[in-house]
mmCIF file of N, CA, C and O in Angstrom:
data_model
loop_
_atom_site.group_PDB
_atom_site.id
_atom_site.type_symbol
_atom_site.label_atom_id
_atom_site.label_comp_id
_atom_site.label_asym_id
_atom_site.label_seq_id
_atom_site.Cartn_x
_atom_site.Cartn_y
_atom_site.Cartn_z
ATOM 1 N N MET A 11 1.243 -32.495 26.504
ATOM 2 C CA MET A 11 0.120 -33.051 27.604
ATOM 3 C C MET A 11 0.886 -32.451 28.694
ATOM 4 O O MET A 11 2.092 -32.582 29.054
ATOM 5 N N PHE A 12 -0.066 -33.113 29.800
ATOM 6 C CA PHE A 12 0.281 -32.621 31.245
ATOM 7 C C PHE A 12 -0.272 -33.479 31.772
ATOM 8 O O PHE A 12 -1.167 -33.833 31.847
ATOM 9 N N THR A 13 0.173 -33.527 32.967
ATOM 10 C CA THR A 13 -0.640 -34.560 34.497
ATOM 11 C C THR A 13 -1.254 -33.319 35.334
ATOM 12 O O THR A 13 -0.801 -32.157 35.462
ATOM 13 N N ILE A 14 -2.202 -33.868 35.922
ATOM 14 C CA ILE A 14 -2.841 -33.471 37.079
ATOM 15 C C ILE A 14 -2.998 -34.534 38.105
ATOM 16 O O ILE A 14 -4.340 -35.731 37.898
ATOM 17 N N ASN A 15 -2.479 -34.328 39.203
ATOM 18 C CA ASN A 15 -2.603 -35.305 40.277
ATOM 19 C C ASN A 15 -2.102 -36.644 39.584
ATOM 20 O O ASN A 15 -2.950 -37.739 39.870
ATOM 21 N N SER A 16 -1.487 -36.957 38.893
ATOM 22 C CA SER A 16 -0.544 -37.864 37.874
ATOM 23 C C SER A 16 -2.041 -38.618 37.127
ATOM 24 O O SER A 16 -1.215 -39.600 36.812
ATOM 25 N N ILE A 17 -2.650 -38.166 36.833
ATOM 26 C CA ILE A 17 -3.583 -38.358 35.685
ATOM 27 C C ILE A 17 -3.426 -37.432 34.678
ATOM 28 O O ILE A 17 -3.186 -36.167 34.549
ATOM 29 N N PRO A 18 -3.043 -37.969 33.418
ATOM 30 C CA PRO A 18 -2.728 -37.408 31.934
ATOM 31 C C PRO A 18 -3.824 -36.979 31.550
ATOM 32 O O PRO A 18 -4.849 -37.203 31.310
ATOM 33 N N VAL A 19 -3.921 -35.680 31.025
ATOM 34 C CA VAL A 19 -4.336 -35.093 30.169
ATOM 35 C C VAL A 19 -3.792 -34.833 28.532
ATOM 36 O O VAL A 19 -2.862 -33.938 28.505
ATOM 37 N N LYS A 20 -4.339 -35.187 27.568
ATOM 38 C CA LYS A 20 -3.880 -34.951 26.486
ATOM 39 C C LYS A 20 -4.865 -34.113 25.671
ATOM 40 O O LYS A 20 -4.319 -33.571 24.661
ATOM 41 N N ARG A 21 -6.343 -34.050 25.948
ATOM 42 C CA ARG A 21 -7.041 -33.216 25.136
ATOM 43 C C ARG A 21 -8.049 -33.184 25.832
ATOM 44 O O ARG A 21 -8.267 -32.984 27.035
ATOM 45 N N LYS A 22 -8.765 -32.117 25.648
ATOM 46 C CA LYS A 22 -10.353 -31.504 26.576
ATOM 47 C C LYS A 22 -11.050 -32.313 27.186
ATOM 48 O O LYS A 22 -10.934 -32.196 28.175
ATOM 49 N N GLU A 23 -11.441 -33.238 26.190
ATOM 50 C CA GLU A 23 -12.207 -34.341 26.747
ATOM 51 C C GLU A 23 -11.569 -35.200 27.654
ATOM 52 O O GLU A 23 -12.400 -35.913 28.588
ATOM 53 N N ASP A 24 -10.058 -35.046 28.063
ATOM 54 C CA ASP A 24 -9.600 -36.023 29.316
ATOM 55 C C ASP A 24 -10.276 -35.055 30.561
ATOM 56 O O ASP A 24 -9.747 -35.902 31.593
ATOM 57 N N LEU A 25 -10.154 -34.133 30.456
ATOM 58 C CA LEU A 25 -10.427 -33.152 31.276
ATOM 59 C C LEU A 25 -12.113 -33.403 32.271
ATOM 60 O O LEU A 25 -11.950 -33.264 33.252
ATOM 61 N N ILE A 26 -12.714 -33.949 31.446
ATOM 62 C CA ILE A 26 -14.203 -34.555 32.016
ATOM 63 C C ILE A 26 -13.690 -35.746 33.043
ATOM 64 O O ILE A 26 -14.840 -35.915 33.899
ATOM 65 N N GLN A 27 -13.161 -36.345 32.812
ATOM 66 C CA GLN A 27 -12.824 -37.933 33.762
ATOM 67 C C GLN A 27 -11.789 -37.111 35.038
ATOM 68 O O GLN A 27 -11.417 -38.169 35.840
ATOM 69 N N LEU A 28 -11.537 -36.065 34.889
ATOM 70 C CA LEU A 28 -10.772 -35.705 36.278
ATOM 71 C C LEU A 28 -11.611 -35.312 37.375
ATOM 72 O O LEU A 28 -12.850 -34.890 37.309
ATOM 73 N N PRO A 29 -11.446 -36.371 38.454
ATOM 74 C CA PRO A 29 -12.412 -35.972 39.888
ATOM 75 C C PRO A 29 -11.631 -34.222 40.517
ATOM 76 O O PRO A 29 -10.695 -34.295 40.708
ATOM 77 N N ASN A 30 -12.432 -33.694 39.993
ATOM 78 C CA ASN A 30 -12.486 -32.028 40.724
ATOM 79 C C ASN A 30 -12.873 -32.744 42.367
ATOM 80 O O ASN A 30 -14.143 -31.570 42.568
ATOM 81 N N THR A 31 -12.056 -32.957 43.008
ATOM 82 C CA THR A 31 -12.613 -32.771 44.387
ATOM 83 C C THR A 31 -12.157 -31.709 45.264
ATOM 84 O O THR A 31 -12.873 -31.672 46.359
ATOM 85 N N THR A 32 -11.602 -30.827 45.123
ATOM 86 C CA THR A 32 -11.126 -29.484 46.188
ATOM 87 C C THR A 32 -11.313 -28.376 44.993
ATOM 88 O O THR A 32 -11.334 -28.368 43.398
ATOM 89 N N ALA A 33 -11.380 -27.353 45.337
ATOM 90 C CA ALA A 33 -11.842 -25.838 44.751
ATOM 91 C C ALA A 33 -10.574 -25.943 43.844
ATOM 92 O O ALA A 33 -10.912 -25.020 42.453
ATOM 93 N N GLU A 34 -9.332 -25.918 44.210
ATOM 94 C CA GLU A 34 -8.845 -25.784 43.338
ATOM 95 C C GLU A 34 -8.106 -26.689 42.024
ATOM 96 O O GLU A 34 -7.857 -26.002 41.254
ATOM 97 N N GLU A 35 -8.463 -27.822 42.585
ATOM 98 C CA GLU A 35 -8.386 -28.673 41.040
ATOM 99 C C GLU A 35 -9.901 -27.952 40.403
ATOM 100 O O GLU A 35 -9.601 -28.056 39.258
ATOM 101 N N ALA A 36 -11.007 -27.601 40.789
ATOM 102 C CA ALA A 36 -12.101 -27.263 39.934
ATOM 103 C C ALA A 36 -11.751 -26.357 38.908
ATOM 104 O O ALA A 36 -11.585 -25.942 38.127
ATOM 105 N N ASN A 37 -10.926 -25.175 39.901
ATOM 106 C CA ASN A 37 -10.067 -23.395 39.082
ATOM 107 C C ASN A 37 -9.330 -24.424 38.051
ATOM 108 O O ASN A 37 -9.511 -23.645 37.305
ATOM 109 N N ILE A 38 -8.651 -25.161 37.944
ATOM 110 C CA ILE A 38 -7.651 -25.861 37.286
ATOM 111 C C ILE A 38 -8.683 -26.305 35.689
ATOM 112 O O ILE A 38 -7.841 -25.777 34.545
ATOM 113 N N ILE A 39 -9.422 -27.021 36.193
ATOM 114 C CA ILE A 39 -10.094 -27.665 35.510
ATOM 115 C C ILE A 39 -10.987 -26.655 34.450
ATOM 116 O O ILE A 39 -10.885 -26.749 33.252
ATOM 117 N N HIS A 40 -11.276 -25.985 35.270
ATOM 118 C CA HIS A 40 -12.313 -24.307 34.582
ATOM 119 C C HIS A 40 -11.180 -24.008 33.645
ATOM 120 O O HIS A 40 -11.420 -23.813 32.379
ATOM 121 N N PHE A 41 -10.415 -23.528 34.146
ATOM 122 C CA PHE A 41 -9.141 -22.797 32.759
ATOM 123 C C PHE A 41 -8.705 -23.645 31.855
ATOM 124 O O PHE A 41 -8.899 -23.148 30.931
ATOM 125 N N LEU A 42 -8.200 -25.109 32.162
ATOM 126 C CA LEU A 42 -8.063 -25.648 30.899
ATOM 127 C C LEU A 42 -9.466 -25.765 30.178
ATOM 128 O O LEU A 42 -9.061 -25.600 29.140
ATOM 129 N N ASP A 43 -10.691 -25.463 30.826
ATOM 130 C CA ASP A 43 -11.352 -26.358 29.585
ATOM 131 C C ASP A 43 -11.639 -24.805 28.731
ATOM 132 O O ASP A 43 -12.112 -24.708 27.395
ATOM 133 N N GLU A 44 -11.778 -23.586 29.446
ATOM 134 C CA GLU A 44 -11.529 -22.095 28.534
ATOM 135 C C GLU A 44 -9.737 -22.654 27.689
ATOM 136 O O GLU A 44 -10.404 -21.525 26.596
ATOM 137 N N TRP A 45 -9.092 -22.799 28.027
ATOM 138 C CA TRP A 45 -8.048 -22.553 27.058
ATOM 139 C C TRP A 45 -7.955 -23.434 26.102
ATOM 140 O O TRP A 45 -7.827 -23.028 24.694
ATOM 141 N N TYR A 46 -8.567 -24.741 26.144
ATOM 142 C CA TYR A 46 -8.837 -25.386 24.854
ATOM 143 C C TYR A 46 -10.218 -25.235 24.134
ATOM 144 O O TYR A 46 -10.202 -26.188 23.235
ATOM 145 N N ASN A 47 -10.974 -24.224 24.558
ATOM 146 C CA ASN A 47 -12.143 -23.932 23.176
ATOM 147 C C ASN A 47 -11.447 -23.011 22.200
ATOM 148 O O ASN A 47 -10.275 -23.239 22.272
ATOM 149 N N ASP A 48 -12.232 -22.831 21.637
ATOM 150 C CA ASP A 48 -11.954 -22.399 20.222
ATOM 151 C C ASP A 48 -11.290 -20.488 20.057
ATOM 152 O O ASP A 48 -11.055 -20.084 19.052
ATOM 153 N N ALA A 49 -12.218 -20.124 21.257
ATOM 154 C CA ALA A 49 -11.719 -18.864 21.311
ATOM 155 C C ALA A 49 -10.395 -17.799 21.485
ATOM 156 O O ALA A 49 -9.420 -18.788 21.802
ATOM 157 N N PHE A 50 -9.654 -17.110 21.005
ATOM 158 C CA PHE A 50 -8.483 -16.392 20.972
ATOM 159 C C PHE A 50 -8.273 -15.815 21.899
ATOM 160 O O PHE A 50 -6.425 -15.434 22.094
ATOM 161 N N GLN A 51 -9.028 -15.670 22.959
ATOM 162 C CA GLN A 51 -8.505 -15.129 24.403
ATOM 163 C C GLN A 51 -8.978 -15.753 25.738
ATOM 164 O O GLN A 51 -9.819 -16.567 25.532
ATOM 165 N N ILE A 52 -8.264 -15.596 26.352
ATOM 166 C CA ILE A 52 -9.211 -16.417 27.779
ATOM 167 C C ILE A 52 -9.811 -15.324 28.900
ATOM 168 O O ILE A 52 -8.959 -14.368 28.975
ATOM 169 N N THR A 53 -10.708 -15.355 29.479
ATOM 170 C CA THR A 53 -10.608 -14.799 30.824
ATOM 171 C C THR A 53 -10.299 -15.219 31.759
ATOM 172 O O THR A 53 -10.398 -16.177 32.519
ATOM 173 N N VAL A 54 -9.708 -13.999 32.665
ATOM 174 C CA VAL A 54 -9.113 -14.253 33.781
ATOM 175 C C VAL A 54 -9.112 -13.368 35.028
ATOM 176 O O VAL A 54 -10.071 -12.093 34.667
ATOM 177 N N LEU A 55 -8.880 -13.631 36.363
ATOM 178 C CA LEU A 55 -9.530 -12.945 37.271
ATOM 179 C C LEU A 55 -7.976 -12.526 38.178
ATOM 180 O O LEU A 55 -7.283 -12.646 38.260
ATOM 181 N N THR A 56 -8.437 -10.826 38.219
ATOM 182 C CA THR A 56 -7.071 -9.813 38.413
ATOM 183 C C THR A 56 -7.065 -10.587 40.073
ATOM 184 O O THR A 56 -7.903 -10.669 40.511
ATOM 185 N N SER A 57 -5.994 -10.309 40.685
ATOM 186 C CA SER A 57 -6.013 -10.392 42.059
ATOM 187 C C SER A 57 -6.366 -9.315 42.624
ATOM 188 O O SER A 57 -6.567 -9.619 44.033
ATOM 189 N N GLY A 58 -6.798 -8.180 42.398
ATOM 190 C CA GLY A 58 -7.592 -7.376 42.992
ATOM 191 C C GLY A 58 -6.550 -6.177 44.089
ATOM 192 O O GLY A 58 -6.577 -5.650 45.122
ATOM 193 N N SER A 59 -4.937 -6.526 43.638
ATOM 194 C CA SER A 59 -4.426 -5.549 44.576
ATOM 195 C C SER A 59 -4.525 -3.938 44.841
ATOM 196 O O SER A 59 -3.750 -3.891 45.846
ATOM 197 N N THR A 60 -5.094 -3.739 43.430
ATOM 198 C CA THR A 60 -5.145 -2.200 43.708
ATOM 199 C C THR A 60 -7.074 -1.716 43.353
ATOM 200 O O THR A 60 -7.196 -0.702 43.521
ATOM 201 N N GLY A 61 -7.277 -2.965 44.429
ATOM 202 C CA GLY A 61 -9.007 -2.808 44.697
ATOM 203 C C GLY A 61 -9.613 -4.361 44.381
ATOM 204 O O GLY A 61 -9.096 -5.091 44.856
ATOM 205 N N LYS A 62 -10.672 -4.221 43.719
ATOM 206 C CA LYS A 62 -11.532 -5.088 43.659
ATOM 207 C C LYS A 62 -11.194 -6.366 42.217
ATOM 208 O O LYS A 62 -10.781 -5.715 41.420
ATOM 209 N N PRO A 63 -10.804 -7.699 43.002
ATOM 210 C CA PRO A 63 -10.843 -8.386 41.457
ATOM 211 C C PRO A 63 -11.584 -7.975 40.587
ATOM 212 O O PRO A 63 -12.641 -8.189 40.512
ATOM 213 N N LYS A 64 -11.170 -7.923 39.205
ATOM 214 C CA LYS A 64 -11.858 -7.659 37.876
ATOM 215 C C LYS A 64 -11.418 -8.751 36.947
ATOM 216 O O LYS A 64 -10.419 -9.750 36.563
ATOM 217 N N LEU A 65 -12.769 -9.395 36.395
ATOM 218 C CA LEU A 65 -12.433 -9.903 35.106
ATOM 219 C C LEU A 65 -11.992 -9.223 33.644
ATOM 220 O O LEU A 65 -12.622 -8.492 33.633
ATOM 221 N N ILE A 66 -10.664 -9.808 33.738
ATOM 222 C CA ILE A 66 -10.093 -9.210 32.221
ATOM 223 C C ILE A 66 -10.159 -10.196 31.220
ATOM 224 O O ILE A 66 -10.199 -11.961 31.399
ATOM 225 N N GLU A 67 -9.957 -10.248 29.796
ATOM 226 C CA GLU A 67 -9.813 -10.887 28.511
ATOM 227 C C GLU A 67 -8.399 -10.747 27.821
ATOM 228 O O GLU A 67 -7.842 -9.740 27.790
ATOM 229 N N LEU A 68 -7.068 -11.745 28.023
ATOM 230 C CA LEU A 68 -6.161 -11.538 27.605
ATOM 231 C C LEU A 68 -6.274 -12.777 26.417
ATOM 232 O O LEU A 68 -6.728 -13.825 26.308
ATOM 233 N N PRO A 69 -5.374 -11.951 25.196
ATOM 234 C CA PRO A 69 -5.192 -13.612 23.849
ATOM 235 C C PRO A 69 -4.679 -14.320 24.209
ATOM 236 O O PRO A 69 -3.332 -14.044 25.128
ATOM 237 N N LYS A 70 -4.774 -15.250 23.932
ATOM 238 C CA LYS A 70 -4.108 -16.778 24.565
ATOM 239 C C LYS A 70 -2.470 -16.373 23.615
ATOM 240 O O LYS A 70 -1.250 -17.284 24.428
ATOM 241 N N LYS A 71 -2.561 -15.973 22.894
ATOM 242 C CA LYS A 71 -0.833 -15.432 22.090
ATOM 243 C C LYS A 71 -0.051 -14.864 23.987
ATOM 244 O O LYS A 71 1.016 -15.349 23.392
ATOM 245 N N ALA A 72 -0.409 -13.944 24.033
ATOM 246 C CA ALA A 72 0.272 -13.585 25.171
ATOM 247 C C ALA A 72 0.196 -14.114 26.150
ATOM 248 O O ALA A 72 1.755 -14.117 27.074
ATOM 249 N N VAL A 73 -0.446 -15.071 26.616
ATOM 250 C CA VAL A 73 -0.894 -15.843 27.887
ATOM 251 C C VAL A 73 0.801 -16.744 27.239
ATOM 252 O O VAL A 73 1.714 -17.263 28.304
ATOM 253 N N LEU A 74 0.496 -17.706 26.350
ATOM 254 C CA LEU A 74 1.685 -18.749 26.104
ATOM 255 C C LEU A 74 3.353 -17.556 25.716
ATOM 256 O O LEU A 74 3.963 -18.473 26.348
ATOM 257 N N LYS A 75 3.684 -16.054 25.076
ATOM 258 C CA LYS A 75 4.474 -15.652 25.232
ATOM 259 C C LYS A 75 5.003 -15.470 26.783
ATOM 260 O O LYS A 75 6.139 -15.901 26.884
ATOM 261 N N SER A 76 3.793 -15.321 28.037
ATOM 262 C CA SER A 76 4.375 -15.195 29.088
ATOM 263 C C SER A 76 5.218 -16.047 29.829
ATOM 264 O O SER A 76 6.277 -16.255 30.408
ATOM 265 N N ALA A 77 4.359 -17.465 29.433
ATOM 266 C CA ALA A 77 4.726 -18.995 29.975
ATOM 267 C C ALA A 77 5.982 -19.216 29.236
ATOM 268 O O ALA A 77 7.113 -19.370 30.339
ATOM 269 N N ALA A 78 6.502 -18.683 28.120
ATOM 270 C CA ALA A 78 7.685 -19.118 27.222
ATOM 271 C C ALA A 78 8.811 -18.150 28.013
ATOM 272 O O ALA A 78 9.512 -19.093 28.139
ATOM 273 N N LEU A 79 8.833 -17.102 28.530
ATOM 274 C CA LEU A 79 9.329 -16.129 28.843
ATOM 275 C C LEU A 79 9.625 -16.525 30.357
ATOM 276 O O LEU A 79 11.038 -16.562 30.954
ATOM 277 N N THR A 80 8.585 -17.040 31.215
ATOM 278 C CA THR A 80 8.854 -17.694 32.506
ATOM 279 C C THR A 80 9.399 -18.695 32.731
ATOM 280 O O THR A 80 10.673 -19.084 33.231
ATOM 281 N N CYS A 81 9.574 -19.713 31.720
ATOM 282 C CA CYS A 81 10.229 -21.223 31.372
ATOM 283 C C CYS A 81 11.405 -20.926 31.202
ATOM 284 O O CYS A 81 12.609 -21.613 31.868
ATOM 285 N N SER A 82 11.627 -19.640 30.227
ATOM 286 C CA SER A 82 13.279 -19.368 29.476
ATOM 287 C C SER A 82 13.526 -18.888 30.875
ATOM 288 O O SER A 82 15.269 -19.149 31.195
ATOM 289 N N TYR A 83 12.976 -18.143 32.033
ATOM 290 C CA TYR A 83 13.565 -17.690 33.203
ATOM 291 C C TYR A 83 14.601 -18.303 33.839
ATOM 292 O O TYR A 83 15.293 -18.029 34.305
ATOM 293 N N PHE A 84 13.461 -19.068 34.221
ATOM 294 C CA PHE A 84 14.172 -20.184 35.423
ATOM 295 C C PHE A 84 14.110 -21.397 34.743
ATOM 296 O O PHE A 84 14.832 -22.492 35.530
ATOM 297 N N ASN A 85 14.879 -21.386 33.366
ATOM 298 C CA ASN A 85 15.443 -22.709 32.422
ATOM 299 C C ASN A 85 14.872 -24.006 32.847
ATOM 300 O O ASN A 85 15.147 -24.824 33.028
ATOM 301 N N LEU A 86 13.500 -23.643 32.479
ATOM 302 C CA LEU A 86 12.326 -24.981 32.781
ATOM 303 C C LEU A 86 12.475 -25.816 31.649
ATOM 304 O O LEU A 86 12.535 -25.007 30.844
ATOM 305 N N ARG A 87 12.179 -26.894 31.519
ATOM 306 C CA ARG A 87 12.255 -27.646 30.181
ATOM 307 C C ARG A 87 11.457 -28.823 30.428
ATOM 308 O O ARG A 87 10.815 -29.177 31.382
ATOM 309 N N GLN A 88 11.067 -29.210 29.415
ATOM 310 C CA GLN A 88 9.657 -30.305 29.181
ATOM 311 C C GLN A 88 10.178 -31.630 30.073
ATOM 312 O O GLN A 88 11.270 -31.884 30.097
ATOM 313 N N GLY A 89 9.062 -31.543 30.960
ATOM 314 C CA GLY A 89 9.585 -32.903 31.947
ATOM 315 C C GLY A 89 9.567 -32.367 33.428
ATOM 316 O O GLY A 89 9.208 -32.633 34.223
ATOM 317 N N ASP A 90 9.853 -31.157 33.236
ATOM 318 C CA ASP A 90 10.360 -30.518 34.792
ATOM 319 C C ASP A 90 9.006 -30.091 35.495
ATOM 320 O O ASP A 90 7.871 -29.995 34.796
ATOM 321 N N SER A 91 9.069 -29.781 36.923
ATOM 322 C CA SER A 91 7.758 -29.658 37.723
ATOM 323 C C SER A 91 8.143 -28.063 38.538
ATOM 324 O O SER A 91 9.149 -28.034 38.635
ATOM 325 N N ALA A 92 6.865 -27.648 38.462
ATOM 326 C CA ALA A 92 7.327 -26.361 39.079
ATOM 327 C C ALA A 92 6.150 -25.857 40.243
ATOM 328 O O ALA A 92 4.827 -26.556 39.827
ATOM 329 N N LEU A 93 6.246 -25.517 41.409
ATOM 330 C CA LEU A 93 5.195 -24.787 42.292
ATOM 331 C C LEU A 93 4.558 -24.190 41.639
ATOM 332 O O LEU A 93 5.156 -23.010 41.850
ATOM 333 N N LEU A 94 3.161 -24.177 41.756
ATOM 334 C CA LEU A 94 2.507 -22.882 41.548
ATOM 335 C C LEU A 94 2.156 -22.226 42.841
ATOM 336 O O LEU A 94 1.773 -22.839 44.123
ATOM 337 N N CYS A 95 2.661 -20.919 43.111
ATOM 338 C CA CYS A 95 2.864 -20.009 44.089
ATOM 339 C C CYS A 95 1.301 -19.075 44.475
ATOM 340 O O CYS A 95 1.132 -18.448 45.567
ATOM 341 N N LEU A 96 0.593 -19.239 43.480
ATOM 342 C CA LEU A 96 -0.696 -18.156 43.566
ATOM 343 C C LEU A 96 -2.001 -19.277 43.678
ATOM 344 O O LEU A 96 -1.796 -20.432 43.094
ATOM 345 N N PRO A 97 -2.963 -18.436 44.277
ATOM 346 C CA PRO A 97 -4.177 -19.116 44.103
ATOM 347 C C PRO A 97 -4.396 -19.585 42.741
ATOM 348 O O PRO A 97 -4.422 -18.617 41.965
ATOM 349 N N THR A 98 -5.291 -20.785 42.470
ATOM 350 C CA THR A 98 -5.475 -21.051 41.026
ATOM 351 C C THR A 98 -6.873 -20.238 41.221
ATOM 352 O O THR A 98 -6.949 -20.437 39.391
ATOM 353 N N ASN A 99 -7.685 -19.532 41.455
ATOM 354 C CA ASN A 99 -8.436 -18.826 41.026
ATOM 355 C C ASN A 99 -8.354 -17.400 39.861
ATOM 356 O O ASN A 99 -9.090 -16.504 39.479
ATOM 357 N N PHE A 100 -6.812 -17.186 39.936
ATOM 358 C CA PHE A 100 -6.221 -16.097 39.155
ATOM 359 C C PHE A 100 -4.552 -16.181 38.937
ATOM 360 O O PHE A 100 -4.448 -17.673 38.887
#
């Protein structure tokens, strides 16, 4: 479970109830909706640092592994908060 603006999200159906009043929140809700679907991969937008941004597909297992390594590096534990320093569209 996680929260978005203090609203608990436990399952995909909870995303429908979230008020997506900003573009950033809409991006997060779109990501989560895609994350919770039955596909084994997720489509994300690259930053475009070497040219035009591109849509790429990443295996969800690889995204989970990356997140676990990030949490380990920063010693983040369940219940901790972290600041998202990237735009939410990639």
